[in-house]
PDB file of C-alpha atoms in Angstrom:
ATOM      1  CA  MET Z 131     -65.388 109.065  56.166  1.00 40.00           C
ATOM      2  CA  SER Z 132     -66.789 111.781  58.513  1.00 43.00           C
ATOM      3  CA  LYS Z 133     -65.664 115.407  58.170  1.00 54.00           C
ATOM      4  CA  ILE Z 134     -63.564 116.606  61.384  1.00 57.00           C
ATOM      5  CA  THR Z 135     -65.396 119.548  62.844  1.00 67.00           C
ATOM      6  CA  LYS Z 136     -63.668 119.931  66.003  1.00 70.00           C
ATOM      7  CA  VAL Z 137     -59.710 120.615  67.221  1.00 78.00           C
ATOM      8  CA  ILE Z 138     -59.202 117.785  69.500  1.00 73.00           C
ATOM      9  CA  PHE Z 139     -56.055 117.057  71.764  1.00 75.00           C
ATOM     10  CA  GLU Z 140     -54.791 113.833  71.482  1.00 74.00           C
ATOM     11  CA  LEU Z 141     -53.424 111.384  74.525  1.00 70.00           C
ATOM     12  CA  THR Z 142     -50.280 111.090  73.007  1.00 72.00           C
ATOM     13  CA  GLU Z 143     -49.887 114.858  73.194  1.00 71.00           C
ATOM     14  CA  LEU Z 144     -50.499 114.701  76.896  1.00 71.00           C
ATOM     15  CA  GLU Z 145     -47.840 111.915  77.181  1.00 71.00           C
ATOM     16  CA  LYS Z 146     -45.083 113.970  75.734  1.00 71.00           C
ATOM     17  CA  ALA Z 147     -46.338 117.365  77.273  1.00 71.00           C
ATOM     18  CA  VAL Z 148     -43.658 119.638  79.122  1.00 77.00           C
ATOM     19  CA  ILE Z 149     -45.361 122.290  81.444  1.00 80.00           C
ATOM     20  CA  PRO Z 150     -43.934 125.889  80.692  1.00 82.00           C
ATOM     21  CA  GLU Z 151     -42.655 127.754  83.880  1.00 83.00           C
ATOM     22  CA  SER Z 152     -45.284 130.677  82.458  1.00 83.00           C
ATOM     23  CA  LEU Z 153     -47.979 128.564  83.203  1.00 89.00           C
ATOM     24  CA  SER Z 154     -46.920 127.208  86.649  1.00 88.00           C
ATOM     25  CA  LYS Z 155     -46.818 130.970  87.667  1.00 88.00           C
ATOM     26  CA  ILE Z 156     -50.548 131.312  87.078  1.00 92.00           C
ATOM     27  CA  ILE Z 157     -51.924 127.808  88.021  1.00 92.00           C
ATOM     28  CA  ASP Z 158     -50.447 125.655  90.841  1.00 93.00           C
ATOM     29  CA  PRO Z 159     -48.097 122.891  89.437  1.00 91.00           C
ATOM     30  CA  ARG Z 160     -49.761 120.425  91.562  1.00 92.00           C
ATOM     31  CA  ARG Z 161     -53.528 121.501  90.159  1.00 93.00           C
ATOM     32  CA  ILE Z 162     -52.000 121.165  86.495  1.00 91.00           C
ATOM     33  CA  GLU Z 163     -50.872 117.756  87.104  1.00 90.00           C
ATOM     34  CA  GLU Z 164     -54.071 116.808  88.781  1.00 93.00           C
ATOM     35  CA  ILE Z 165     -56.185 117.824  85.752  1.00 92.00           C
ATOM     36  CA  ILE Z 166     -53.879 116.214  83.109  1.00 89.00           C
ATOM     37  CA  ASN Z 167     -54.020 112.964  85.337  1.00 89.00           C
ATOM     38  CA  ARG Z 168     -57.583 113.033  85.085  1.00 89.00           C
ATOM     39  CA  TRP Z 169     -57.623 113.552  81.422  1.00 89.00           C
ATOM     40  CA  LYS Z 170     -55.641 110.652  80.961  1.00 87.00           C
ATOM     41  CA  LYS Z 171     -57.391 108.347  83.127  1.00 89.00           C
ATOM     42  CA  ASN Z 172     -60.689 109.708  81.450  1.00 88.00           C
ATOM     43  CA  PRO Z 173     -60.370 110.870  77.746  1.00 85.00           C
ATOM     44  CA  MET Z 174     -64.280 111.911  77.844  1.00 83.00           C
ATOM     45  CA  THR Z 175     -63.127 114.602  80.172  1.00 86.00           C
ATOM     46  CA  ILE Z 176     -60.545 115.997  77.719  1.00 89.00           C
ATOM     47  CA  PRO Z 177     -61.845 119.492  76.237  1.00 91.00           C
ATOM     48  CA  TYR Z 178     -61.686 120.237  72.622  1.00 91.00           C
ATOM     49  CA  ILE Z 179     -62.202 123.626  70.521  1.00 93.00           C
ATOM     50  CA  ALA Z 180     -65.627 123.150  69.109  1.00 92.00           C
ATOM     51  CA  LYS Z 181     -65.230 126.213  66.864  1.00 94.00           C
ATOM     52  CA  VAL Z 182     -63.630 129.520  66.212  1.00 96.00           C
ATOM     53  CA  THR Z 183     -65.406 132.598  65.511  1.00 96.00           C
ATOM     54  CA  VAL Z 184     -63.968 135.599  63.622  1.00 97.00           C
ATOM     55  CA  ASN Z 185     -65.880 139.001  63.688  1.00 94.00           C
ATOM     56  CA  MET Z 186     -64.945 142.083  62.089  1.00 92.00           C
ATOM     57  CA  SER Z 187     -67.027 145.089  63.083  1.00 87.00           C
ATOM     58  CA  ILE Z 188     -66.877 147.710  60.231  1.00 84.00           C
ATOM     59  CA  GLY Z 189     -69.701 150.221  61.517  1.00 74.00           C
ATOM     60  CA  GLU Z 190     -71.218 150.737  58.264  1.00 71.00           C
ATOM     61  CA  GLY Z 191     -72.397 148.720  55.258  1.00 71.00           C
ATOM     62  CA  GLY Z 192     -71.554 149.440  51.460  1.00 81.00           C
ATOM     63  CA  GLU Z 193     -68.213 148.931  49.906  1.00 87.00           C
ATOM     64  CA  LYS Z 194     -66.109 149.052  53.166  1.00 87.00           C
ATOM     65  CA  LEU Z 195     -68.131 146.038  54.388  1.00 87.00           C
ATOM     66  CA  MET Z 196     -67.559 144.415  51.096  1.00 89.00           C
ATOM     67  CA  ARG Z 197     -63.672 144.935  51.525  1.00 92.00           C
ATOM     68  CA  ALA Z 198     -63.669 143.220  54.632  1.00 92.00           C
ATOM     69  CA  MET Z 199     -65.795 140.197  53.648  1.00 92.00           C
ATOM     70  CA  LYS Z 200     -63.442 139.988  50.764  1.00 93.00           C
ATOM     71  CA  LEU Z 201     -60.419 140.226  53.227  1.00 93.00           C
ATOM     72  CA  LEU Z 202     -61.932 137.697  55.792  1.00 94.00           C
ATOM     73  CA  GLU Z 203     -62.174 135.299  53.060  1.00 94.00           C
ATOM     74  CA  GLN Z 204     -58.815 135.464  52.056  1.00 93.00           C
ATOM     75  CA  ILE Z 205     -57.600 135.185  55.626  1.00 94.00           C
ATOM     76  CA  THR Z 206     -59.745 132.208  56.888  1.00 95.00           C
ATOM     77  CA  GLY Z 207     -60.402 130.259  53.469  1.00 92.00           C
ATOM     78  CA  ALA Z 208     -64.170 130.330  54.541  1.00 94.00           C
ATOM     79  CA  LYS Z 209     -66.945 132.327  53.438  1.00 94.00           C
ATOM     80  CA  PRO Z 210     -68.356 135.103  55.810  1.00 92.00           C
ATOM     81  CA  VAL Z 211     -71.751 136.457  56.331  1.00 89.00           C
ATOM     82  CA  PRO Z 212     -72.738 140.055  57.001  1.00 80.00           C
ATOM     83  CA  ARG Z 213     -74.234 140.668  60.320  1.00 77.00           C
ATOM     84  CA  ARG Z 214     -76.850 143.359  61.202  1.00 68.00           C
ATOM     85  CA  ALA Z 215     -77.339 145.920  63.442  1.00 65.00           C
ATOM     86  CA  LYS Z 216     -79.507 144.910  66.476  1.00 66.00           C
ATOM     87  CA  ARG Z 217     -80.548 148.329  67.619  1.00 62.00           C
ATOM     88  CA  THR Z 218     -80.310 152.004  65.993  1.00 66.00           C
ATOM     89  CA  ILE Z 219     -77.173 154.073  67.160  1.00 61.00           C
ATOM     90  CA  ARG Z 220     -78.058 157.635  66.057  1.00 58.00           C
ATOM     91  CA  GLU Z 221     -74.769 159.137  67.178  1.00 60.00           C
ATOM     92  CA  PHE Z 222     -72.872 156.735  64.831  1.00 55.00           C
ATOM     93  CA  ASN Z 223     -75.550 156.973  62.065  1.00 59.00           C
ATOM     94  CA  VAL Z 224     -76.231 153.334  62.492  1.00 56.00           C
ATOM     95  CA  ARG Z 225     -79.972 152.061  61.871  1.00 63.00           C
ATOM     96  CA  ARG Z 226     -81.263 149.081  62.872  1.00 68.00           C
ATOM     97  CA  GLY Z 227     -81.405 146.094  60.629  1.00 62.00           C
ATOM     98  CA  GLU Z 228     -78.350 147.617  58.695  1.00 62.00           C
ATOM     99  CA  ASN Z 229     -75.308 145.485  57.812  1.00 71.00           C
ATOM    100  CA  ILE Z 230     -72.423 146.632  59.555  1.00 73.00           C
ATOM    101  CA  ALA Z 231     -70.178 143.756  60.492  1.00 83.00           C
ATOM    102  CA  THR Z 232     -69.027 140.364  58.966  1.00 90.00           C
ATOM    103  CA  ILE Z 233     -68.603 137.065  60.774  1.00 92.00           C
ATOM    104  CA  VAL Z 234     -67.082 133.712  59.632  1.00 96.00           C
ATOM    105  CA  THR Z 235     -67.241 130.468  61.769  1.00 96.00           C
ATOM    106  CA  LEU Z 236     -64.300 127.789  61.514  1.00 96.00           C
ATOM    107  CA  ARG Z 237     -63.879 124.030  62.634  1.00 93.00           C
ATOM    108  CA  GLY Z 238     -61.525 121.423  62.338  1.00 92.00           C
ATOM    109  CA  GLU Z 239     -58.726 121.749  60.448  1.00 93.00           C
ATOM    110  CA  MET Z 240     -59.837 125.323  59.203  1.00 94.00           C
ATOM    111  CA  ALA Z 241     -59.759 126.311  62.811  1.00 95.00           C
ATOM    112  CA  ASP Z 242     -56.399 124.775  63.863  1.00 94.00           C
ATOM    113  CA  SER Z 243     -54.625 126.069  60.755  1.00 95.00           C
ATOM    114  CA  PHE Z 244     -56.234 129.838  61.522  1.00 96.00           C
ATOM    115  CA  LEU Z 245     -55.543 129.586  65.215  1.00 96.00           C
ATOM    116  CA  ARG Z 246     -51.622 128.536  64.627  1.00 95.00           C
ATOM    117  CA  ARG Z 247     -51.172 131.727  62.186  1.00 95.00           C
ATOM    118  CA  ILE Z 248     -52.985 134.108  64.647  1.00 96.00           C
ATOM    119  CA  PHE Z 249     -50.637 132.955  67.399  1.00 96.00           C
ATOM    120  CA  GLN Z 250     -47.559 132.994  65.389  1.00 95.00           C
ATOM    121  CA  GLY Z 251     -48.518 136.542  64.481  1.00 95.00           C
ATOM    122  CA  ILE Z 252     -49.565 138.043  68.075  1.00 94.00           C
ATOM    123  CA  GLY Z 253     -45.914 136.486  69.283  1.00 93.00           C
ATOM    124  CA  GLY Z 254     -47.567 133.560  70.927  1.00 92.00           C
ATOM    125  CA  ARG Z 255     -48.842 135.676  74.109  1.00 93.00           C
ATOM    126  CA  ILE Z 256     -52.194 136.025  75.437  1.00 93.00           C
ATOM    127  CA  ASN Z 257     -53.362 137.679  78.513  1.00 93.00           C
ATOM    128  CA  GLU Z 258     -54.830 135.692  81.248  1.00 93.00           C
ATOM    129  CA  THR Z 259     -57.911 138.173  81.207  1.00 93.00           C
ATOM    130  CA  ALA Z 260     -58.662 136.765  77.465  1.00 95.00           C
ATOM    131  CA  PHE Z 261     -60.168 133.516  79.391  1.00 95.00           C
ATOM    132  CA  ASP Z 262     -63.611 133.296  80.786  1.00 93.00           C
ATOM    133  CA  PRO Z 263     -64.655 131.304  83.741  1.00 90.00           C
ATOM    134  CA  TYR Z 264     -65.831 128.519  81.113  1.00 86.00           C
ATOM    135  CA  GLY Z 265     -62.738 128.176  79.341  1.00 84.00           C
ATOM    136  CA  ASN Z 266     -63.591 130.405  76.299  1.00 92.00           C
ATOM    137  CA  VAL Z 267     -61.027 132.690  74.972  1.00 96.00           C
ATOM    138  CA  SER Z 268     -61.781 135.905  73.207  1.00 95.00           C
ATOM    139  CA  LEU Z 269     -58.844 138.261  71.844  1.00 94.00           C
ATOM    140  CA  GLY Z 270     -58.195 141.100  69.361  1.00 94.00           C
ATOM    141  CA  VAL Z 271     -56.211 141.745  66.238  1.00 94.00           C
ATOM    142  CA  LYS Z 272     -55.679 145.428  65.674  1.00 93.00           C
ATOM    143  CA  GLU Z 273     -54.356 145.015  62.229  1.00 92.00           C
ATOM    144  CA  HIS Z 274     -54.701 141.997  60.109  1.00 94.00           C
ATOM    145  CA  LEU Z 275     -51.061 142.415  58.678  1.00 93.00           C
ATOM    146  CA  VAL Z 276     -49.936 140.670  61.559  1.00 93.00           C
ATOM    147  CA  ILE Z 277     -51.002 137.428  60.343  1.00 93.00           C
ATOM    148  CA  PRO Z 278     -48.541 135.522  58.656  1.00 92.00           C
ATOM    149  CA  GLY Z 279     -48.981 135.039  54.811  1.00 88.00           C
ATOM    150  CA  THR Z 280     -51.070 138.517  54.646  1.00 90.00           C
ATOM    151  CA  ARG Z 281     -49.793 141.784  52.817  1.00 88.00           C
ATOM    152  CA  TYR Z 282     -51.158 145.344  52.521  1.00 89.00           C
ATOM    153  CA  ASP Z 283     -53.613 145.848  49.640  1.00 88.00           C
ATOM    154  CA  PRO Z 284     -54.374 149.512  48.750  1.00 89.00           C
ATOM    155  CA  GLU Z 285     -57.759 148.301  47.409  1.00 86.00           C
ATOM    156  CA  ILE Z 286     -58.732 146.560  50.441  1.00 88.00           C
ATOM    157  CA  GLY Z 287     -57.049 148.633  53.226  1.00 89.00           C
ATOM    158  CA  ILE Z 288     -56.325 147.455  57.079  1.00 91.00           C
ATOM    159  CA  PHE Z 289     -58.791 145.880  59.295  1.00 92.00           C
ATOM    160  CA  GLY Z 290     -58.784 144.354  62.784  1.00 92.00           C
ATOM    161  CA  MET Z 291     -60.642 141.608  63.940  1.00 94.00           C
ATOM    162  CA  ASP Z 292     -62.097 139.733  67.027  1.00 95.00           C
ATOM    163  CA  ILE Z 293     -61.380 136.065  67.843  1.00 97.00           C
ATOM    164  CA  ALA Z 294     -63.319 134.094  69.957  1.00 97.00           C
ATOM    165  CA  ILE Z 295     -62.514 130.333  70.814  1.00 96.00           C
ATOM    166  CA  THR Z 296     -64.962 128.174  72.133  1.00 93.00           C
ATOM    167  CA  PHE Z 297     -64.360 124.916  74.262  1.00 92.00           C
ATOM    168  CA  GLU Z 298     -66.457 121.928  74.701  1.00 88.00           C
ATOM    169  CA  LYS Z 299     -66.314 118.578  76.130  1.00 82.00           C
ATOM    170  CA  LYS Z 300     -67.922 115.273  74.974  1.00 74.00           C
ATOM    171  CA  GLY Z 301     -71.737 115.370  75.716  1.00 54.00           C
ATOM    172  CA  TYR Z 302     -72.174 119.017  75.475  1.00 50.00           C
ATOM    173  CA  ARG Z 303     -74.856 118.207  72.774  1.00 53.00           C
ATOM    174  CA  VAL Z 304     -77.459 117.292  75.282  1.00 46.00           C
ATOM    175  CA  ALA Z 305     -77.684 121.153  75.903  1.00 44.00           C
ATOM    176  CA  LYS Z 306     -78.221 121.941  72.478  1.00 50.00           C
ATOM    177  CA  ARG Z 307     -80.775 119.324  71.007  1.00 46.00           C
ATOM    178  CA  ARG Z 308     -84.270 120.361  70.411  1.00 52.00           C
ATOM    179  CA  ARG Z 309     -85.844 117.452  72.111  1.00 56.00           C
ATOM    180  CA  LYS Z 310     -85.048 116.497  76.078  1.00 50.00           C
ATOM    181  CA  ARG Z 311     -82.730 119.258  76.196  1.00 51.00           C
ATOM    182  CA  SER Z 312     -80.583 119.231  79.561  1.00 52.00           C
ATOM    183  CA  ARG Z 313     -78.039 121.235  81.266  1.00 60.00           C
ATOM    184  CA  ILE Z 314     -74.394 120.367  81.407  1.00 57.00           C
ATOM    185  CA  PRO Z 315     -73.456 119.463  85.063  1.00 50.00           C
ATOM    186  CA  ARG Z 316     -70.936 121.962  86.665  1.00 56.00           C
ATOM    187  CA  ARG Z 317     -68.197 119.368  87.155  1.00 61.00           C
ATOM    188  CA  HIS Z 318     -68.229 118.632  83.275  1.00 53.00           C
ATOM    189  CA  ARG Z 319     -67.882 121.960  82.150  1.00 78.00           C
ATOM    190  CA  VAL Z 320     -64.839 123.407  80.702  1.00 88.00           C
ATOM    191  CA  SER Z 321     -62.855 125.724  83.132  1.00 90.00           C
ATOM    192  CA  LYS Z 322     -60.564 128.288  82.627  1.00 93.00           C
ATOM    193  CA  GLU Z 323     -57.645 126.494  83.762  1.00 94.00           C
ATOM    194  CA  GLU Z 324     -58.423 123.389  81.396  1.00 94.00           C
ATOM    195  CA  ALA Z 325     -58.396 126.041  78.667  1.00 94.00           C
ATOM    196  CA  MET Z 326     -55.204 127.461  79.519  1.00 94.00           C
ATOM    197  CA  ILE Z 327     -53.458 124.200  79.766  1.00 93.00           C
ATOM    198  CA  LEU Z 328     -54.846 123.181  76.467  1.00 91.00           C
ATOM    199  CA  LEU Z 329     -53.953 126.237  74.290  1.00 92.00           C
ATOM    200  CA  THR Z 330     -50.394 126.287  76.073  1.00 91.00           C
ATOM    201  CA  LEU Z 331     -49.593 122.683  75.341  1.00 88.00           C
ATOM    202  CA  LYS Z 332     -50.782 122.408  71.858  1.00 89.00           C
ATOM    203  CA  TYR Z 333     -49.834 125.793  70.387  1.00 91.00           C
ATOM    204  CA  ASN Z 334     -46.908 126.548  72.404  1.00 89.00           C
ATOM    205  CA  ILE Z 335     -48.402 129.925  74.047  1.00 91.00           C
ATOM    206  CA  SER Z 336     -47.350 131.863  76.809  1.00 91.00           C
ATOM    207  CA  ILE Z 337     -50.010 133.319  79.083  1.00 93.00           C
ATOM    208  CA  ILE Z 338     -49.484 136.613  80.751  1.00 91.00           C
ATOM    209  CA  PRO Z 339     -50.885 136.656  84.299  1.00 89.00           C
ATOM    210  CA  SER Z 340     -53.320 139.673  84.785  1.00 81.00           C
ATOM    211  CA  SER Z 341     -52.158 142.329  87.381  1.00 72.00           C
ATOM    212  CA  LYS Z 342     -54.169 142.011  90.508  1.00 58.00           C
TER     213      LYS Z 342
END
């Protein structure tokens, strides 16, 4: 049996989907209906969550970074790796090549489980500005203690984290393969609207409209 490496959205979920009023304030209800009908007619166009990337920027190496890596592994269940500084920043005593952050990539069930805990911890609310034009989502958590199941450990301390959710569609591999690589047609790329609809329906979140 192959390992599930992405978070998918089933057609059965679309059939029973109820569009919340909060989303209708951001996206025209007719546009929402148009997108969902397109997904139903052609499931190949339904986006999925390819990966969730969790990053903790510490600004220094040593013991503090090791504590952050230990905490990140406890929270996600996956083993993180350190990240090096790309350039020297004298004002912050950061040297190029020095380990100053830690990162972990989650896929499939681990990504899904982590997102559910995160959304619960932040009250199920995301700003519209967290979505980029290609449907990817970036959000920050100031303190890891908001995540259900975590508790304060004086030996570790309190850390914040940045979370990136990457959406893709079937066929995206043509842009990643080594041989005969090609670009993804604009019509097949994940849109901001699609990502907002999927996250809202799958995780029952509310999106806060941006102030224009």
